[in-house]
Amino acid sequence: MSSAARRAYFSSAWAVAWRYLHNLYTKPAVFVPGLIFPLFFLAAFAGGLSSVSDVPGFDYYDFTAFQFCFVLIQASALAGVFVGFSIAGDFEQGMGRRMMLATSNRSAIVLGYALGAALRLIVVWVIITGVSLLAGMTVRGSGLDIAGMYMLGLLANVAALFFSAGIALRFRSLQAGPLMQMPVFIILFLAPVYVPQELLTGWIEPVAKVNPVTALLDGARSLLAGEPTGLLLAYGVAFSLIAVMAVWAMRGLRKAEVAG
Amino acid sequence: MSQESNGIEVKGLVREFKNGPRAVDGIDLTVEPGEIYGFLGPNGAGKSTTVHMLTTLLPPTAGSAKVAGLDVATEGSKVRKVIGAALQEAALDPHLTAREHMKLQTSLHGLPKEERLKRGDELIERVGLSEAADRRVGGYSGGMKRRLDLALALVHRPRVLFLDEPTTGLDPQSRASLWTEVTRLSAEDGVTVFLTTQYLEEADQLANRVGIIDAGRIAAEGTPAALKSEIGRPSVEVVPRDPANRARSQEILDQFGTAVPAARDALGIRLNEGIDELVGIVRAFDSANIELASLVLNEPTLDDVFLAKTGRHLEGAGEADSAEMPLPDGETVNA
Ligand SMILES: Nc1ncnc2c1ncn2[C@@H]1O[C@H](COP(=O)(O)OP(=O)(O)O)[C@@H](O)[C@H]1O
Ligand SMILES: [Mg+2]
């Protein structure tokens, strides 16, 4: 790429990101839902329900911190899902075509959405981390541990984003919203949300055992506690999910291009 | 690049939708550089599908198309640099202002930072939206949205411009101002314009050349004048004051031409020779002592051309709505 072409490329990508963020800012209805569930969880558990941690066998150091890890993964994944909503909305509105026509190199559009999604994610992290700290969460992990924990959040975000983008690009309508949201919700709740996996009983126990989110949660919780364990599994699962979802999303992109 | 390469060349273009019709069924057409080409056809004829293929939004199923000398299938990224398009559904974000749309569009096209603001303001001014520039587009009228969409399509000074039904649903005034702008683009800036329409007058008055499309095929192509003269002679409609004279009136008319369908109460013929015969017709009715309530001379229209080529009238020939019913606010039912 010549320097002029490179400038044009990043200019296009930034334009896509700018509109995405501008939308979040002018239409709270697009931004708020992805935050409501995580914040609701924090509020519920930081308060009355924290007596769960008195259950014998619960040996994590801080129940708010324990819940925070779930909220981090949940909020990150939902932020990714809502990027899918934006993509579907843009196609429905015809904005997708405007972008496809105006960008000479279309990968700039993908980069733009990714940029917007990353900035959104940072805002979400700042909010939930701030609320958790205010609620009295204590942190034991080192700086590196914490970075590793947020990294797991980022990977969950990217996997969910690819998943929902794949659906958005296939349906190109906001009506596909529930199809993006429900599976992510379900897989999140089929993980050890309230208590460690060892304390789960009944049908959910074997389900949680094979649920990839469990590995992410365990990894994040061990990092926050400063006693990293199972990281190979956590990162391995995260990257595999992303690889599968990337293929799903790219195929969706081809379908969208061919369908007009 | 030279002006000569600004045309469009389409050969055997086909688009077949999965579980759908053969929306474009093998069309050939040539658009000369700098001309306004009117692509006329009813709802569902395949106009938008053609535009989507020519603008690289949709890959053709078969055939080839070159825009500004570039292949739309293999040189999409180069094509997009030299074309501008205002699609049928003006893709505007109701939450953004006109100026914000300009910011978005100029950045998407990668205009240098210094130029963006200037170019945006210049175009907003050009389409007469300066006063509304900082208002959200959600509150715009249909005409204002169309004009903004046109302005957005021009930010990178395209050499070939695609306008898909730019005036459908607009009031006559907005339509006229859009026509003026399109004419100016072609005449002063040398932009090649490919414009689709369901309106006869629009193709007739605005286009240098017209292609008539019906059910995915080109039914006729040429300058409006050539197409009309190909259909030939004008027609005459008379209404006798006394309905009892209908039969005799028809006999008189038959000497001057061949009968064609006419409005209720009226009798119509296509003249054998031309308008010179009008005098003879008037004299014949006079000497037969038949009083006429009206006598109308109809020059052939593009609708006659459409009728002659497809066996149907253009108006109402579409899938769903009629071209005669513009919906408020520039919305159309055409998908
Ligand atoms: N994405 C699509 N999938 C299936 N059929 C389509 C699609 N787009 C258009 N069509 C059909 O193709 C035909 C031509 O449509 P179109 O090009 O939009 O016509 P026009 O623009 O002339 O009104 C119509 O029968 C329409 O229903
Ligand atoms: Mg159309």
XYZ file of C-alpha atoms and ligand atoms in Angstrom:
623
model
C 0.000 0.000 0.000
C 1.203 3.495 -0.801
C 1.087 5.960 2.060
C -1.930 7.708 0.526
C -3.750 4.399 0.186
C -2.867 3.495 3.748
C -4.183 6.807 4.991
C -7.412 6.270 3.072
C -7.712 2.754 4.500
C -7.420 3.872 8.100
C -9.620 6.842 7.408
C -12.380 4.458 6.241
C -11.918 2.192 9.240
C -12.035 5.107 11.615
C -15.218 6.392 9.924
C -16.932 3.062 10.559
C -15.782 3.062 14.178
C -16.784 6.684 14.654
C -20.329 6.045 13.507
C -20.587 2.954 15.671
C -19.515 4.855 18.766
C -21.566 7.886 17.844
C -24.601 5.600 17.685
C -23.934 4.237 21.165
C -23.669 7.738 22.439
C -26.817 9.092 20.794
C -28.910 5.951 21.230
C -28.549 4.710 24.812
C -30.959 1.898 23.940
C -28.126 0.356 21.962
C -25.538 0.602 24.705
C -27.388 0.136 27.962
C -28.879 -3.381 27.609
C -25.440 -4.970 27.367
C -24.616 -3.416 30.714
C -27.866 -3.941 32.579
C -27.526 -7.679 33.158
C -23.949 -7.553 34.407
C -24.716 -4.619 36.681
C -27.842 -6.316 37.957
C -25.737 -9.328 38.849
C -23.213 -7.250 40.675
C -25.909 -5.440 42.615
C -27.674 -8.665 43.566
C -24.569 -10.521 44.709
C -22.643 -7.747 46.304
C -25.706 -7.331 48.507
C -27.976 -9.881 50.128
C -27.054 -12.990 48.226
C -23.445 -12.949 49.312
C -24.337 -15.347 52.103
C -23.888 -17.981 49.394
C -20.220 -17.750 50.229
C -20.937 -19.241 53.666
C -21.752 -22.564 52.031
C -19.245 -25.157 53.242
C -16.684 -25.895 50.586
C -16.741 -22.388 49.079
C -13.109 -21.469 49.451
C -12.659 -18.455 47.130
C -11.224 -15.497 48.980
C -13.904 -12.895 48.134
C -17.441 -13.479 46.899
C -17.690 -10.117 45.098
C -14.457 -10.917 43.280
C -15.809 -14.380 42.495
C -18.903 -12.834 40.942
C -16.909 -10.107 39.232
C -15.193 -12.682 37.038
C -18.527 -13.958 35.814
C -19.737 -10.420 35.245
C -16.554 -9.606 33.345
C -16.968 -12.539 30.995
C -20.707 -11.916 30.653
C -20.385 -8.189 29.986
C -17.554 -8.770 27.517
C -19.507 -11.417 25.626
C -22.669 -9.306 25.548
C -20.708 -6.300 24.286
C -19.623 -8.540 21.411
C -23.183 -9.679 20.770
C -24.365 -6.099 20.551
C -21.839 -5.385 17.825
C -23.751 -8.035 15.888
C -26.922 -6.058 16.574
C -25.304 -2.949 15.128
C -24.172 -4.802 12.027
C -27.664 -6.231 11.476
C -29.180 -2.786 11.986
C -26.744 -1.232 9.531
C -27.622 -3.730 6.849
C -31.320 -3.312 7.509
C -30.985 0.439 7.224
C -28.902 0.246 4.056
C -25.901 1.717 5.840
C -24.044 -1.512 5.126
C -24.362 -0.797 1.415
C -23.209 2.774 1.864
C -20.070 1.462 3.542
C -19.532 -1.279 0.982
C -19.798 1.275 -1.827
C -17.627 3.929 -0.282
C -14.692 1.798 0.808
C -12.359 0.697 -1.895
C -10.895 -2.026 0.334
C -13.740 -3.586 2.285
C -11.645 -5.100 5.043
C -11.490 -1.545 6.383
C -15.132 -2.005 7.403
C -14.270 -5.040 9.508
C -11.370 -3.201 11.093
C -13.673 -0.268 11.828
C -16.218 -2.395 13.640
C -13.429 -4.103 15.575
C -12.030 -0.737 16.615
C -15.438 0.474 17.725
C -16.075 -2.765 19.581
C -12.739 -2.540 21.397
C -13.385 1.003 22.550
C -16.847 0.029 23.698
C -15.406 -2.905 25.601
C -12.996 -0.670 27.456
C -15.857 1.563 28.569
C -17.801 -1.490 29.765
C -14.772 -2.750 31.704
C -14.229 0.589 33.360
C -17.856 0.690 34.495
C -18.129 -2.841 35.896
C -14.679 -2.741 37.474
C -15.450 0.609 39.062
C -18.763 -0.617 40.437
C -17.160 -3.792 41.810
C -14.369 -1.915 43.521
C -16.897 0.441 45.037
C -18.822 -2.603 46.255
C -15.714 -3.625 48.161
C -14.050 -6.123 45.840
C -10.464 -6.876 46.763
C -7.817 -7.833 44.235
C -5.057 -10.328 44.979
C -3.541 -10.926 41.566
C -0.481 -9.082 40.283
C -0.622 -6.583 37.425
C 0.259 -9.352 35.008
C -2.451 -11.630 36.436
C -5.036 -8.889 36.030
C -3.942 -8.207 32.463
C -4.348 -11.920 31.793
C -7.835 -11.821 33.255
C -8.938 -8.927 31.062
C -7.354 -10.730 28.135
C -9.782 -13.607 28.754
C -12.612 -11.044 28.718
C -11.350 -9.704 25.406
C -11.222 -13.208 23.920
C -14.790 -13.884 25.074
C -15.777 -10.595 23.473
C -14.180 -11.440 20.148
C -15.692 -14.941 20.064
C -19.183 -13.592 20.807
C -18.683 -10.808 18.288
C -17.753 -13.241 15.512
C -20.657 -15.484 16.467
C -23.229 -12.695 16.330
C -21.676 -11.068 13.268
C -22.055 -14.405 11.497
C -25.757 -14.378 12.270
C -26.146 -10.686 11.467
C -24.526 -11.145 8.073
C -26.746 -14.106 7.254
C -30.049 -12.519 8.260
C -29.199 -8.855 7.735
C -32.119 -7.861 9.922
C -32.536 -6.896 13.548
C -35.168 -9.589 13.807
C -32.280 -11.990 14.194
C -31.425 -10.290 17.499
C -32.701 -13.059 19.790
C -30.774 -15.586 17.729
C -27.578 -13.758 18.576
C -28.395 -13.120 22.201
C -30.073 -16.285 23.481
C -27.315 -18.839 22.807
C -24.751 -16.579 24.470
C -26.985 -16.086 27.501
C -27.635 -19.792 27.798
C -24.045 -20.888 27.516
C -23.076 -18.282 30.112
C -25.633 -19.520 32.610
C -24.733 -23.148 32.079
C -21.388 -22.358 33.669
C -20.609 -22.266 37.402
C -22.086 -18.822 37.975
C -22.747 -18.737 41.719
C -20.484 -21.392 43.169
C -17.363 -23.224 42.030
C -17.886 -26.193 39.771
C -17.112 -28.683 42.545
C -20.200 -27.516 44.431
C -22.596 -27.895 41.509
C -25.074 -30.774 41.763
C -27.715 -32.300 39.518
C -27.912 -32.035 35.714
C -25.983 -28.794 35.523
C -22.830 -30.417 36.897
C -21.900 -32.454 33.806
C -23.066 -29.623 31.543
C -20.874 -27.093 33.296
C -17.985 -29.516 33.119
C -17.901 -29.507 29.316
C -19.021 -25.889 28.903
C -16.109 -23.898 27.477
C -17.190 -20.882 29.522
C -16.321 -22.829 32.674
C -12.678 -22.923 31.638
C -12.726 -19.164 30.985
C -14.341 -18.452 34.342
C -11.995 -20.693 36.285
C -9.023 -19.128 34.555
C -10.205 -15.596 35.242
C -10.990 -16.389 38.892
C -7.604 -17.947 39.475
C -5.904 -14.896 37.972
C -7.869 -12.449 40.083
C -6.937 -14.477 43.166
C -3.283 -14.375 42.180
C -3.061 -18.166 41.979
C -3.163 -18.843 38.237
C -4.237 -22.372 37.375
C -5.723 -23.990 34.290
C -4.610 -21.136 32.057
C -3.512 -23.374 29.216
C -7.017 -24.796 29.082
C -8.663 -21.384 29.417
C -6.659 -19.758 26.644
C -6.767 -22.870 24.501
C -10.561 -22.939 24.709
C -10.810 -19.217 24.037
C -8.634 -19.294 20.939
C -10.381 -22.398 19.597
C -13.755 -20.707 20.021
C -12.483 -17.670 18.186
C -11.083 -19.777 15.368
C -14.396 -21.560 14.843
C -16.421 -18.363 15.100
C -14.084 -16.525 12.730
C -14.816 -19.092 10.048
C -18.521 -18.761 10.784
C -18.322 -14.969 10.464
C -16.226 -15.001 7.284
C -18.657 -17.390 5.629
C -21.452 -15.034 6.660
C -19.594 -12.155 5.057
C -19.318 -14.070 1.781
C -23.027 -14.845 1.948
C -23.869 -11.194 2.533
C -21.714 -10.155 -0.413
C -23.284 -12.668 -2.754
C -26.850 -11.910 -1.672
C -26.456 -8.203 -2.272
C -7.661 8.748 -17.067
C -9.307 10.023 -20.208
C -12.932 11.024 -20.526
C -13.430 8.350 -23.175
C -13.198 5.640 -20.565
C -16.114 6.937 -18.526
C -18.765 4.845 -20.205
C -20.509 1.630 -19.274
C -20.454 -1.545 -21.302
C -22.691 -4.450 -20.426
C -22.752 -7.795 -22.224
C -25.150 -10.626 -21.539
C -25.570 -9.663 -17.901
C -27.608 -12.141 -15.854
C -28.593 -12.269 -12.218
C -30.507 -15.160 -10.836
C -31.591 -15.129 -7.200
C -31.661 -18.270 -5.149
C -35.323 -19.309 -4.842
C -36.111 -16.196 -6.833
C -36.675 -15.020 -10.355
C -34.106 -14.427 -13.054
C -34.221 -10.770 -12.107
C -31.879 -9.713 -14.907
C -32.093 -11.993 -17.870
C -29.224 -11.283 -20.228
C -29.011 -7.595 -20.946
C -26.657 -5.744 -23.287
C -26.236 -2.023 -23.147
C -23.740 0.718 -23.776
C -23.641 4.079 -22.089
C -21.499 6.729 -23.746
C -19.183 8.827 -21.585
C -20.885 11.936 -20.247
C -24.391 11.014 -21.273
C -27.479 10.591 -19.132
C -28.820 7.103 -19.644
C -32.395 6.519 -18.524
C -33.174 2.964 -17.476
C -36.964 2.866 -17.669
C -39.136 0.050 -16.451
C -41.966 -0.906 -14.125
C -41.601 -2.124 -10.575
C -39.767 -5.429 -10.421
C -38.328 -5.131 -13.927
C -34.768 -5.620 -12.704
C -33.522 -2.038 -12.559
C -32.136 -2.110 -9.028
C -30.600 -5.524 -9.514
C -28.761 -4.152 -12.548
C -27.570 -1.133 -10.583
C -26.340 -3.364 -7.761
C -24.304 -5.416 -10.192
C -22.849 -2.358 -11.906
C -21.880 -0.845 -8.554
C -20.135 -4.046 -7.335
C -22.705 -4.685 -4.602
C -23.901 -7.867 -6.229
C -21.901 -10.349 -8.279
C -23.451 -11.204 -11.662
C -24.532 -14.787 -12.284
C -23.299 -14.555 -15.875
C -22.171 -12.008 -18.414
C -19.815 -9.103 -18.017
C -19.943 -5.431 -17.263
C -17.342 -2.702 -17.500
C -17.743 0.608 -15.770
C -15.231 3.294 -16.705
C -13.273 0.591 -18.468
C -13.042 -1.555 -15.322
C -14.540 -4.987 -14.861
C -17.097 -4.972 -12.035
C -16.458 -8.620 -11.181
C -12.673 -8.578 -11.009
C -11.751 -4.926 -10.421
C -14.369 -4.027 -7.824
C -12.093 -1.982 -5.664
C -10.986 0.196 -8.592
C -14.559 0.532 -9.824
C -15.690 1.814 -6.439
C -13.125 4.602 -6.562
C -14.582 6.141 -9.697
C -18.311 5.637 -9.212
C -20.876 7.278 -6.993
C -24.313 5.879 -6.257
C -27.561 6.959 -4.663
C -29.506 3.773 -4.210
C -33.253 3.353 -4.191
C -33.467 3.273 -0.410
C -31.439 6.312 0.570
C -29.259 4.865 3.343
C -29.299 7.659 5.866
C -28.970 7.464 9.623
C -31.891 9.368 11.163
C -29.736 10.168 14.181
C -27.010 11.933 12.223
C -27.126 15.438 10.775
C -26.327 16.242 7.151
C -22.932 17.545 8.149
C -22.222 14.382 10.136
C -23.198 12.297 7.121
C -20.708 14.311 5.090
C -18.037 13.699 7.704
C -18.780 9.977 7.553
C -18.857 9.808 3.773
C -15.717 11.870 3.169
C -13.834 9.770 5.734
C -15.139 6.501 4.290
C -13.756 7.601 0.948
C -10.488 8.527 2.588
C -10.442 12.167 1.535
C -7.507 14.023 3.081
C -8.506 15.632 6.385
C -8.060 19.202 5.157
C -10.475 18.635 2.289
C -13.282 16.897 4.145
C -14.985 19.854 5.749
C -14.664 22.074 2.706
C -15.935 19.457 0.300
C -18.829 18.606 2.606
C -19.959 22.199 3.021
C -19.602 22.851 -0.676
C -21.878 19.927 -1.566
C -24.421 20.681 1.141
C -24.613 24.189 -0.269
C -24.875 22.879 -3.808
C -27.975 20.799 -3.035
C -29.524 23.605 -1.007
C -29.320 22.064 2.447
C -27.106 24.660 4.130
C -29.809 25.807 6.502
C -30.743 22.285 7.547
C -27.159 21.037 7.683
C -27.031 20.697 11.454
C -30.426 19.110 11.869
C -30.903 15.393 12.272
C -31.884 13.696 9.048
C -34.792 11.951 10.762
C -36.773 15.147 10.420
C -36.022 15.720 6.737
C -38.624 15.560 3.968
C -38.330 12.954 1.240
C -36.917 15.523 -1.157
C -34.276 16.701 1.309
C -33.168 13.125 1.959
C -32.778 12.483 -1.761
C -30.754 15.624 -2.227
C -28.494 14.746 0.679
C -28.051 11.245 -0.691
C -27.083 12.704 -4.065
C -24.620 15.084 -2.436
C -23.070 12.187 -0.503
C -22.628 10.244 -3.713
C -20.540 13.109 -5.102
C -17.945 13.629 -2.370
C -15.112 11.889 -4.212
C -15.937 13.464 -7.597
C -17.089 10.254 -9.271
C -16.875 9.986 -13.039
C -19.863 7.673 -13.293
C -22.963 8.235 -11.198
C -25.733 5.727 -10.525
C -29.119 7.015 -9.401
C -31.725 4.381 -8.622
C -35.194 5.934 -8.853
C -33.990 9.257 -7.488
C -37.361 10.957 -7.843
C -39.830 8.223 -6.963
C -42.295 9.635 -4.478
C -41.075 13.212 -4.776
C -43.321 16.208 -5.303
C -42.997 17.946 -8.696
C -40.867 20.761 -7.321
C -38.298 18.490 -5.699
C -38.271 16.418 -8.845
C -37.554 19.442 -11.002
C -34.686 20.578 -8.800
C -33.151 17.125 -8.918
C -33.430 17.085 -12.702
C -31.636 20.419 -12.869
C -28.821 19.100 -10.719
C -28.433 15.898 -12.742
C -28.407 17.812 -16.016
C -25.753 20.111 -14.637
C -23.584 17.221 -13.503
C -23.638 15.731 -16.940
C -23.323 18.959 -18.918
C -20.806 20.853 -16.807
C -18.821 18.169 -15.057
C -18.944 15.530 -17.751
C -20.247 12.914 -15.331
C -21.812 9.842 -16.923
C -25.209 9.255 -15.330
C -27.041 5.943 -15.183
C -30.503 6.735 -13.879
C -33.369 4.345 -13.316
C -36.966 5.469 -13.287
C -40.551 4.306 -13.527
C -41.598 7.694 -14.875
C -42.002 8.208 -18.594
C -41.570 11.978 -18.515
C -38.400 11.600 -16.531
C -36.769 9.323 -19.069
C -38.133 11.454 -21.879
C -36.976 14.822 -20.613
C -33.818 13.995 -18.733
C -32.141 11.181 -20.607
C -30.041 11.424 -23.728
C -30.732 7.792 -24.325
C -33.251 5.393 -22.857
C -33.190 1.658 -22.282
C -36.558 0.121 -21.603
C -36.392 -2.905 -19.332
C -39.192 -5.335 -18.711
C -38.996 -8.632 -16.860
C -35.213 -8.555 -16.861
C -34.784 -7.930 -20.570
C -34.115 -4.818 -22.603
C -37.216 -4.263 -24.707
C -35.947 -1.243 -26.613
C -33.048 1.179 -26.583
C -32.339 4.524 -28.202
C -32.847 8.264 -27.884
C -36.370 9.155 -26.782
C -36.990 10.766 -30.177
C -35.748 7.751 -32.111
C -37.772 5.356 -30.006
C -40.921 7.355 -30.507
C -40.422 7.794 -34.218
C -39.823 4.083 -34.496
C -43.348 3.599 -33.176
C -44.146 6.190 -35.710
C -47.073 8.301 -36.314
C -49.173 10.305 -33.932
C -52.675 9.252 -33.020
C -55.944 11.156 -32.952
C -58.838 10.790 -30.558
C -62.252 12.279 -31.225
C -65.452 12.345 -29.195
C -68.640 13.011 -31.196
C -71.035 15.324 -29.366
C -73.959 13.037 -30.191
C -73.175 9.425 -29.303
C -75.534 8.352 -32.083
C -72.848 9.474 -34.545
C -70.227 7.053 -33.292
C -70.509 4.560 -36.112
C -70.338 7.216 -38.831
C -67.485 8.939 -37.058
C -65.508 5.728 -37.034
C -66.092 5.320 -40.777
C -64.693 8.770 -41.421
C -61.675 8.148 -39.208
C -60.932 4.841 -40.876
C -60.037 6.716 -44.064
C -57.150 8.390 -42.276
C -55.619 5.638 -40.204
C -55.984 2.411 -38.282
C -58.067 2.105 -35.166
C -56.286 2.072 -31.787
C -57.723 1.697 -28.284
C -59.023 4.988 -26.898
C -60.575 6.352 -23.760
C -64.267 5.681 -23.046
C -66.595 7.601 -25.390
C -63.667 8.419 -27.639
C -62.624 6.914 -30.953
C -58.950 6.617 -31.753
C -56.795 6.063 -34.820
C -53.110 6.020 -35.531
C -52.636 8.380 -38.504
C -51.508 6.823 -41.788
C -49.382 9.755 -42.829
C -48.814 12.340 -40.132
C -50.255 15.457 -38.584
C -50.883 16.990 -42.050
C -53.925 14.784 -42.190
C -55.526 16.656 -39.311
C -56.966 19.264 -41.652
C -58.559 16.552 -43.771
C -60.147 14.983 -40.711
C -61.660 18.247 -39.536
C -63.014 18.934 -43.067
C -64.492 15.460 -43.342
C -66.390 15.808 -40.047
C -67.521 19.259 -41.074
C -68.926 18.164 -44.421
C -70.600 15.159 -42.726
C -72.200 17.622 -40.321
C -70.956 15.779 -37.234
C -70.189 18.016 -34.293
C -67.261 17.002 -32.144
C -67.042 17.460 -28.387
C -63.284 17.096 -28.569
C -60.468 16.299 -30.913
C -57.070 15.465 -29.449
C -53.797 14.863 -31.230
C -51.412 12.574 -29.355
C -47.750 12.492 -30.246
C -46.321 9.046 -29.538
C -44.997 8.727 -25.987
C -42.541 6.339 -24.468
C -45.593 4.558 -23.108
C -46.618 3.834 -26.686
C -43.135 2.474 -27.207
C -43.481 0.330 -24.120
C -46.913 -0.824 -25.244
C -45.642 -1.675 -28.691
C -42.668 -3.622 -27.340
C -44.260 -5.431 -24.422
C -47.974 -5.428 -25.152
C -48.711 -3.623 -21.900
C -48.831 -0.081 -20.632
C -45.952 0.966 -18.423
C -48.188 2.443 -15.791
C -49.527 -0.338 -13.641
C -47.332 -2.920 -15.340
C -45.262 -3.380 -12.206
C -45.373 -6.010 -9.511
C -47.184 -4.100 -6.858
C -47.689 -0.376 -6.752
C -48.269 1.934 -9.648
C -45.815 4.555 -10.739
C -48.638 7.047 -10.463
C -48.801 6.830 -6.715
C -45.903 8.519 -5.030
C -46.006 7.739 -1.338
C -45.404 10.492 1.166
C -41.918 11.191 2.399
C -40.026 9.538 -0.391
C -40.760 6.050 0.853
C -41.483 3.459 -1.767
C -43.008 0.058 -1.497
C -40.543 -1.266 -3.985
C -38.084 -3.523 -2.206
N -32.430 -10.329 -2.934
C -33.406 -10.801 -3.716
N -33.799 -12.108 -3.613
C -34.769 -12.614 -4.407
N -35.408 -11.915 -5.346
C -35.074 -10.618 -5.523
C -34.063 -9.993 -4.718
N -33.943 -8.698 -5.112
C -34.844 -8.519 -6.102
N -35.524 -9.666 -6.358
C -36.551 -9.853 -7.400
O -35.962 -9.560 -8.643
C -36.856 -8.862 -9.477
C -36.270 -7.551 -9.898
O -36.185 -6.707 -8.787
P -35.552 -5.247 -8.858
O -34.254 -5.303 -9.545
O -35.560 -4.701 -7.478
O -36.612 -4.473 -9.750
P -36.835 -2.908 -9.945
O -35.709 -2.198 -9.297
O -36.876 -2.713 -11.411
O -38.139 -2.581 -9.303
C -38.147 -8.742 -8.685
O -38.997 -9.789 -9.075
C -37.699 -8.880 -7.273
O -38.726 -9.396 -6.474
Mg -35.773 -0.876 -7.829
